[in-house]
Structures are given as C-alpha cells and as structure tokens.
mmCIF file with all atom_site columns, C-alpha atoms and ligand atoms in Angstrom:
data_model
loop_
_atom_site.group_PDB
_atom_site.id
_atom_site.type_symbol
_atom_site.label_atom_id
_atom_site.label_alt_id
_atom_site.label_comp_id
_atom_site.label_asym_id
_atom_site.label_entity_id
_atom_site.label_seq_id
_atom_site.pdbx_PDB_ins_code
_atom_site.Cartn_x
_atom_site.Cartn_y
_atom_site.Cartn_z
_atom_site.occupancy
_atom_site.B_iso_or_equiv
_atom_site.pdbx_formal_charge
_atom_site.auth_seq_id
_atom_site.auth_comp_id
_atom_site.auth_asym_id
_atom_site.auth_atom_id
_atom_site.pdbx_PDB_model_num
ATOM   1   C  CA  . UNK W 1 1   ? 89.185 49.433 -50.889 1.00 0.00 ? 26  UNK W CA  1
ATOM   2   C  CA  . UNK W 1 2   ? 85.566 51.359 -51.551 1.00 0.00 ? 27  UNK W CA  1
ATOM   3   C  CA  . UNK W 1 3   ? 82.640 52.092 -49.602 1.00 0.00 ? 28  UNK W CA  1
ATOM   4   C  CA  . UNK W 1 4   ? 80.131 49.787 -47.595 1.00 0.00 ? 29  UNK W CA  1
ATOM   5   C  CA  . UNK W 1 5   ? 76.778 50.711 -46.474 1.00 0.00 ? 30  UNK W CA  1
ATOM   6   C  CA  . UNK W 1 6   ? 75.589 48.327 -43.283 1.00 0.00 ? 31  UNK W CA  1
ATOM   7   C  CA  . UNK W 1 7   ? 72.112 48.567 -44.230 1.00 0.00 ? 32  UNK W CA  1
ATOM   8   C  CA  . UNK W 1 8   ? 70.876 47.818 -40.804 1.00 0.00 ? 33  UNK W CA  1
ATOM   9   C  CA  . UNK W 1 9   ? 72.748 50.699 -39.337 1.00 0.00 ? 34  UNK W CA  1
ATOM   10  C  CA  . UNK W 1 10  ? 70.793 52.699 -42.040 1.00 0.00 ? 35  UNK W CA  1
ATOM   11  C  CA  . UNK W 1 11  ? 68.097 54.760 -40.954 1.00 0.00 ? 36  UNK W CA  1
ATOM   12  C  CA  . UNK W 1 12  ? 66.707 56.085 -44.973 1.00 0.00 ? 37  UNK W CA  1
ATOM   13  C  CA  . UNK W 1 13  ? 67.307 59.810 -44.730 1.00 0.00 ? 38  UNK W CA  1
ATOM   14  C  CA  . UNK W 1 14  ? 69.042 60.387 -47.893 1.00 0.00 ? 39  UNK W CA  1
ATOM   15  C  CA  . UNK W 1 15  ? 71.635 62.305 -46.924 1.00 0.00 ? 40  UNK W CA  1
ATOM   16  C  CA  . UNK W 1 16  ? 74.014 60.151 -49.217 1.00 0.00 ? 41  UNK W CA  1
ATOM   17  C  CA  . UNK W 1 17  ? 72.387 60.206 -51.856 1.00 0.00 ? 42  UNK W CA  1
ATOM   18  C  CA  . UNK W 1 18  ? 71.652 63.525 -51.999 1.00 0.00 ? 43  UNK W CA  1
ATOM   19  C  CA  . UNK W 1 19  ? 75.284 64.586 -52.082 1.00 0.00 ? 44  UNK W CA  1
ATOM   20  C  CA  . UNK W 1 20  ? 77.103 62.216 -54.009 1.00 0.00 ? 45  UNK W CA  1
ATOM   21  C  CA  . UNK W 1 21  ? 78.360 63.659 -57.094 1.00 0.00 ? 46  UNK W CA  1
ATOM   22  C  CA  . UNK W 1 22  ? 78.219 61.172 -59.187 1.00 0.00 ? 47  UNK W CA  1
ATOM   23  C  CA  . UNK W 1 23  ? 74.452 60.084 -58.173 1.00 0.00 ? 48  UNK W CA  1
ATOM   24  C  CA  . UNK W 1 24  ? 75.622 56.544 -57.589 1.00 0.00 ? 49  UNK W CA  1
ATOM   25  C  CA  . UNK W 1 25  ? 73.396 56.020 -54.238 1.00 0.00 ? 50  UNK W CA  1
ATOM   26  C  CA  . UNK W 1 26  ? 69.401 55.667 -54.378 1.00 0.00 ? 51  UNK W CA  1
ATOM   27  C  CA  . UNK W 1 27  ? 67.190 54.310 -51.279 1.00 0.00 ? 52  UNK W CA  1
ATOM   28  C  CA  . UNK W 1 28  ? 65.905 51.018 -51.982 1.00 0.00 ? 53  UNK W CA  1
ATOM   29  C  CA  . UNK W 1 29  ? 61.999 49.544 -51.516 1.00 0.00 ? 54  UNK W CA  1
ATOM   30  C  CA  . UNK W 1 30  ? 62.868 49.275 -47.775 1.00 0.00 ? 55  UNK W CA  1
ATOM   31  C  CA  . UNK W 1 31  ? 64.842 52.691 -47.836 1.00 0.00 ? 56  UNK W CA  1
ATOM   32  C  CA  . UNK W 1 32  ? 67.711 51.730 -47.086 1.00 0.00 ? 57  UNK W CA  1
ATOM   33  C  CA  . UNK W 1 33  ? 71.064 53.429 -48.923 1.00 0.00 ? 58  UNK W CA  1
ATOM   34  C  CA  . UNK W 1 34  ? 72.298 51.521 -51.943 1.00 0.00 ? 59  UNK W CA  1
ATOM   35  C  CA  . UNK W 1 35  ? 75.605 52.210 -53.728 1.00 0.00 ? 60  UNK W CA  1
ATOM   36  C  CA  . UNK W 1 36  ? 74.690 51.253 -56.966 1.00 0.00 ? 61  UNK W CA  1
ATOM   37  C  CA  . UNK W 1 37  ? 77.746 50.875 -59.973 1.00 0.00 ? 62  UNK W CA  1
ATOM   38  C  CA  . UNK W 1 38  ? 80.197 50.474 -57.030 1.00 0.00 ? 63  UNK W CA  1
ATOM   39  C  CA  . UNK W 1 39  ? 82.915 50.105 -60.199 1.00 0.00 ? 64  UNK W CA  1
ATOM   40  C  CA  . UNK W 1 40  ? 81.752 54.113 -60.965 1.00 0.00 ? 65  UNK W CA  1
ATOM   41  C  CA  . UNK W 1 41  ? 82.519 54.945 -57.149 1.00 0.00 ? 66  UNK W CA  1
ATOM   42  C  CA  . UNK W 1 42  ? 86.256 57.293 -56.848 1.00 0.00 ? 67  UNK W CA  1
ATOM   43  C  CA  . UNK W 1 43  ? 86.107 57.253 -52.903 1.00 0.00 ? 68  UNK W CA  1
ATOM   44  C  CA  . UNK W 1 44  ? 85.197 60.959 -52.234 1.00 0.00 ? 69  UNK W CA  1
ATOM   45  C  CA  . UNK W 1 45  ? 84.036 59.942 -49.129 1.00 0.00 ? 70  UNK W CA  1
ATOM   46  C  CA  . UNK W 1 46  ? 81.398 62.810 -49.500 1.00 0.00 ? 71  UNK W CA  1
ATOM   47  C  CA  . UNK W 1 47  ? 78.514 59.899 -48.507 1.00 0.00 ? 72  UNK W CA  1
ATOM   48  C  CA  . UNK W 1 48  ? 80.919 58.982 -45.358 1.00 0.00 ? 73  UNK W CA  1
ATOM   49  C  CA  . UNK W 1 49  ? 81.022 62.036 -44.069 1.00 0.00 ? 74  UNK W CA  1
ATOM   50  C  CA  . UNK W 1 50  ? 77.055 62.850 -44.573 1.00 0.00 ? 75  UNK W CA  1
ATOM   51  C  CA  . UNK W 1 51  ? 76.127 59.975 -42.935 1.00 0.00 ? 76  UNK W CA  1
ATOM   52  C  CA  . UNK W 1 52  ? 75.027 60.868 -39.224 1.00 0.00 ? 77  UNK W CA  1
ATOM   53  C  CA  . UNK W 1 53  ? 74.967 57.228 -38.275 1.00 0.00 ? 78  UNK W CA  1
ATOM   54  C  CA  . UNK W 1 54  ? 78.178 55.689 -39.084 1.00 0.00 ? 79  UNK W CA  1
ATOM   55  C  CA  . UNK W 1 55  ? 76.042 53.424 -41.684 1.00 0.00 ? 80  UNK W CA  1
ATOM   56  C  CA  . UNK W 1 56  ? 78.816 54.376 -43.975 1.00 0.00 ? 81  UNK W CA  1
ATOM   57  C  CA  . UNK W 1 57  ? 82.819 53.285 -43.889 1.00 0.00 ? 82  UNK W CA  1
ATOM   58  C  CA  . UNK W 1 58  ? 85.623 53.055 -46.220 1.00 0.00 ? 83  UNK W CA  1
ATOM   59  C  CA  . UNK W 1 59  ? 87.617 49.699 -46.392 1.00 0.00 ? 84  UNK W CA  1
ATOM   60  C  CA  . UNK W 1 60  ? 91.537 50.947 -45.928 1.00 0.00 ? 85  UNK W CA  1
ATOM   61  C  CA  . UNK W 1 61  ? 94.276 49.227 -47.469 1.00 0.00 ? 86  UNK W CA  1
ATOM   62  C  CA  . UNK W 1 62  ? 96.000 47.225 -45.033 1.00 0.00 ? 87  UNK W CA  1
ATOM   63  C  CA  . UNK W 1 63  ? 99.073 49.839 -46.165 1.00 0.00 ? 88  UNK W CA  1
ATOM   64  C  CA  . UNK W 1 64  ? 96.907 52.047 -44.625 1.00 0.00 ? 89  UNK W CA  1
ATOM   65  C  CA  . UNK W 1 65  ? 94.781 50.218 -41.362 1.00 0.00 ? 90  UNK W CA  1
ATOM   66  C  CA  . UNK W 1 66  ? 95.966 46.237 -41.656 1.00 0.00 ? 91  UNK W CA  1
ATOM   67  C  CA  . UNK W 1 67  ? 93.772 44.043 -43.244 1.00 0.00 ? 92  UNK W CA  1
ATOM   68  C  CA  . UNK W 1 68  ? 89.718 44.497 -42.663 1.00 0.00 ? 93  UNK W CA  1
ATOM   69  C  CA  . UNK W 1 69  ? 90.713 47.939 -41.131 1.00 0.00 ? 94  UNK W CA  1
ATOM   70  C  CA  . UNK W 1 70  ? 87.469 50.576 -42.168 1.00 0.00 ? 95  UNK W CA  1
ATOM   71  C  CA  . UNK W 1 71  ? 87.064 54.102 -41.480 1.00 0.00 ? 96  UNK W CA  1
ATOM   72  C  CA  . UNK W 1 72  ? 83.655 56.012 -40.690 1.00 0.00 ? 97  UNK W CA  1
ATOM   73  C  CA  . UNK W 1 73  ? 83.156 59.353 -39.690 1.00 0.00 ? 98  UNK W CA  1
ATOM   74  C  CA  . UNK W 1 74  ? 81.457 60.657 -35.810 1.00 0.00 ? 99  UNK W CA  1
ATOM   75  C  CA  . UNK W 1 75  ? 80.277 64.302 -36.243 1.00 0.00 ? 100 UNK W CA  1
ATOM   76  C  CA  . UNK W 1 76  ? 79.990 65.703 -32.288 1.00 0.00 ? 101 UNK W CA  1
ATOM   77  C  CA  . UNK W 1 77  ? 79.232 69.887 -32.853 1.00 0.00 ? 102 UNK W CA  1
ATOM   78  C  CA  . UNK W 1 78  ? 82.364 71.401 -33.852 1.00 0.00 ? 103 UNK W CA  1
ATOM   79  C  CA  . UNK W 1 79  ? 84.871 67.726 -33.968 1.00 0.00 ? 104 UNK W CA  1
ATOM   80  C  CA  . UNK W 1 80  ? 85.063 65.321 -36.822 1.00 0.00 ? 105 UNK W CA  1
ATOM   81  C  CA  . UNK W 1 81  ? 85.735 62.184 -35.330 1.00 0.00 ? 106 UNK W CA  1
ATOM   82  C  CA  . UNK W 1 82  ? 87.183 59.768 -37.731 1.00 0.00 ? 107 UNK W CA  1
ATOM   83  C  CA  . UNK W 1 83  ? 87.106 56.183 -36.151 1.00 0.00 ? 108 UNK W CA  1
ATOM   84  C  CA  . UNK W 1 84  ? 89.324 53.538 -37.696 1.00 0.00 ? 109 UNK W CA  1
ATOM   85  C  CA  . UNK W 1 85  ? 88.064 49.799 -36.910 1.00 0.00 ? 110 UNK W CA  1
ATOM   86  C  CA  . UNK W 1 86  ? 89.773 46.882 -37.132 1.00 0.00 ? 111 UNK W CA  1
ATOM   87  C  CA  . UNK W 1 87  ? 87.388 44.041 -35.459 1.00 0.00 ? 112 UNK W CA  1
ATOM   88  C  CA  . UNK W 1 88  ? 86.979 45.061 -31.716 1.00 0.00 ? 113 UNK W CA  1
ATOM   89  C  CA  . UNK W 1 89  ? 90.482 47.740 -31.991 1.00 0.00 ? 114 UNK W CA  1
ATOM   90  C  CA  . UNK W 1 90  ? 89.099 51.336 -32.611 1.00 0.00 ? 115 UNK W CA  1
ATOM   91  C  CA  . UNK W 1 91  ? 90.655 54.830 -32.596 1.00 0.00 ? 116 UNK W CA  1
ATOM   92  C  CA  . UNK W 1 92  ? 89.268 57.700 -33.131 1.00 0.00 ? 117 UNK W CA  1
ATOM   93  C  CA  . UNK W 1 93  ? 91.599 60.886 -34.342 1.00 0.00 ? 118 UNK W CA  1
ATOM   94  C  CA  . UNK W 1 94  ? 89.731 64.205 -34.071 1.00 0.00 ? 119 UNK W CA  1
ATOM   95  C  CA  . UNK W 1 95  ? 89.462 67.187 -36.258 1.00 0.00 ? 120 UNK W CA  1
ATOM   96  C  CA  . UNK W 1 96  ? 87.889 70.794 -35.489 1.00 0.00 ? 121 UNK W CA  1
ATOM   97  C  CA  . UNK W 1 97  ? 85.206 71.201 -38.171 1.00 0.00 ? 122 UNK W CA  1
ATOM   98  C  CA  . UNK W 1 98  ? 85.521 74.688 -38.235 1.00 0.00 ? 123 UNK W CA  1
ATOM   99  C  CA  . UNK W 1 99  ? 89.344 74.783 -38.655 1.00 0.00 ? 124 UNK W CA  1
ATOM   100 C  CA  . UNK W 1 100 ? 89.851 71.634 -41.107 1.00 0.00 ? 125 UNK W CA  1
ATOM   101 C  CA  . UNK W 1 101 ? 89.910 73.724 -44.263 1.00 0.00 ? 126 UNK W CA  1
ATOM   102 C  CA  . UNK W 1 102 ? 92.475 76.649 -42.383 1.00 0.00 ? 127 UNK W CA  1
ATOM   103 C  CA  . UNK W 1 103 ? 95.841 75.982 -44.076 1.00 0.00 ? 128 UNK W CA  1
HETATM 104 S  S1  . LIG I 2 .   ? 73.182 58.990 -44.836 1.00 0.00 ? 17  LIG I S1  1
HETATM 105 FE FE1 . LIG I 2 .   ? 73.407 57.070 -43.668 1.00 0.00 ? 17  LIG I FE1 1
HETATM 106 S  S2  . LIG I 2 .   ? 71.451 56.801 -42.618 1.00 0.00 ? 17  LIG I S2  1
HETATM 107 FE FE2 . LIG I 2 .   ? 71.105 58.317 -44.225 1.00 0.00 ? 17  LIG I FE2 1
HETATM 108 S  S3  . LIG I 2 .   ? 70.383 57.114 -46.014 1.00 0.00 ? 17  LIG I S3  1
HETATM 109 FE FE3 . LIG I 2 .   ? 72.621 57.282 -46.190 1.00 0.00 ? 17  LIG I FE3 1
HETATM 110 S  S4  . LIG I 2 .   ? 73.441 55.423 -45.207 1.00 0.00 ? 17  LIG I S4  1
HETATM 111 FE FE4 . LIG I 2 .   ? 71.302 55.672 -44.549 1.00 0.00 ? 17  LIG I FE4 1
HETATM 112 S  S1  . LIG I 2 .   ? 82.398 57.872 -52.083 1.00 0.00 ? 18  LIG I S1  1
HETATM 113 FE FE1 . LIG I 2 .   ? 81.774 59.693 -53.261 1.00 0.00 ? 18  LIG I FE1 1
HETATM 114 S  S2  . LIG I 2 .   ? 81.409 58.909 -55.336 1.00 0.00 ? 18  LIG I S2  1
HETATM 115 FE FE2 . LIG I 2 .   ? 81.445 57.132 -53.979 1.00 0.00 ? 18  LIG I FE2 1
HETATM 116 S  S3  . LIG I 2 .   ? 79.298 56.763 -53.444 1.00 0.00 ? 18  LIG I S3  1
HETATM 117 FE FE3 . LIG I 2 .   ? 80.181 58.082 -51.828 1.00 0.00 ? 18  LIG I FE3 1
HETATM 118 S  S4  . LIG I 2 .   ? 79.747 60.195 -52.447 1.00 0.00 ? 18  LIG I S4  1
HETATM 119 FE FE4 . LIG I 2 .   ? 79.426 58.876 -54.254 1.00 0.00 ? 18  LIG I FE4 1
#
C-alpha cells in the first residue's frame, strides 16, 4: 500500500507539496510531483485529496479493493468523490464536503 503519483497526469501546481506534513513531495526539473523517502510516507492522504487532477491514488490492500485496486479523490463543488479502480472496474462513493466532518 502507499501513494503513486502518475506523473503524466501531473500538471506542476504544487498543491501536494505544499500540504504534506511531512514535506516529503518536491516538483522535479520537469515539475512534475515527486514523493521523495516514500519509506517516511504514513498515508495521510492529505496530497490525494489536494490533488485536482486525480494525479494522485493510494494502492488498497486487496483486504480492502482486491489486488491492484487504488483510490483517488474527484472534488465536484460541494461532493468528494472517492473513485476506487481496479483496471477498467470503477466506483465512485460520494461524500458532502461540507458535512464530512458533522458527527
Ligand atoms: S497536486 Fe497533483 S497536479 Fe498538482 S503538483 Fe501535485 S500531483 Fe501534480
Ligand atoms: S500521504 Fe501524507 S505524508 Fe504521504 S506524501 Fe501524501 S501528504 Fe505526505
């Protein structure tokens, strides 16, 4: 499990590394997002969920998605869609953005 950055998908904004905690993501010579110290990563998922172009997933546990399953996040204004692949099978499961921290 961990994070993957498909560095074609990746359009250089920043946005990851600006909000990773643990500083672990720079913009290469060709900026594009590079998780640097993968080892040092704890799966926040904070980059995921920054990322406005799905350039970001998170390799589930086939516990959790079957085998090769990944997760990335599709922000639409006011939904958090959170889109589990598995090679052509997606789903999506929606969230309200405003409401997800309401318990
Ligand atoms: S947030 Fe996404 S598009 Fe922006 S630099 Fe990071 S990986 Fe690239
Ligand atoms: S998952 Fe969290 S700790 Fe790991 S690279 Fe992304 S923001 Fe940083």
């Amino acid at each position: 499990m961990g994070i993957i950055i498909e560095q074609t998908e990746c359009t250089g904004c920043g946005s990851c590394a600006r909000i990773c905690p643990g500083n672990l993501i720079r913009l290469d010579e060709n900026r594009h997002a590079l998780l640097r110290r993968p080892s040092d990563c704890w799966s926040c998922l904070a980059c995921m969920k920054a990322c406005r172009r799905q350039a970001i997933s998170y390799t589930l546990s086939p516990q959790m998605g079957g085998r090769g399953a990944r997760l990335s996040v599709n922000y639409t204004p006011g939904q958090t869609g959170w889109v589990i692949r598995k090679g052509q099978w997606q789903r999506v499961l929606i969230t309200d953005t405003k409401e997800a921290n309401r318990y």
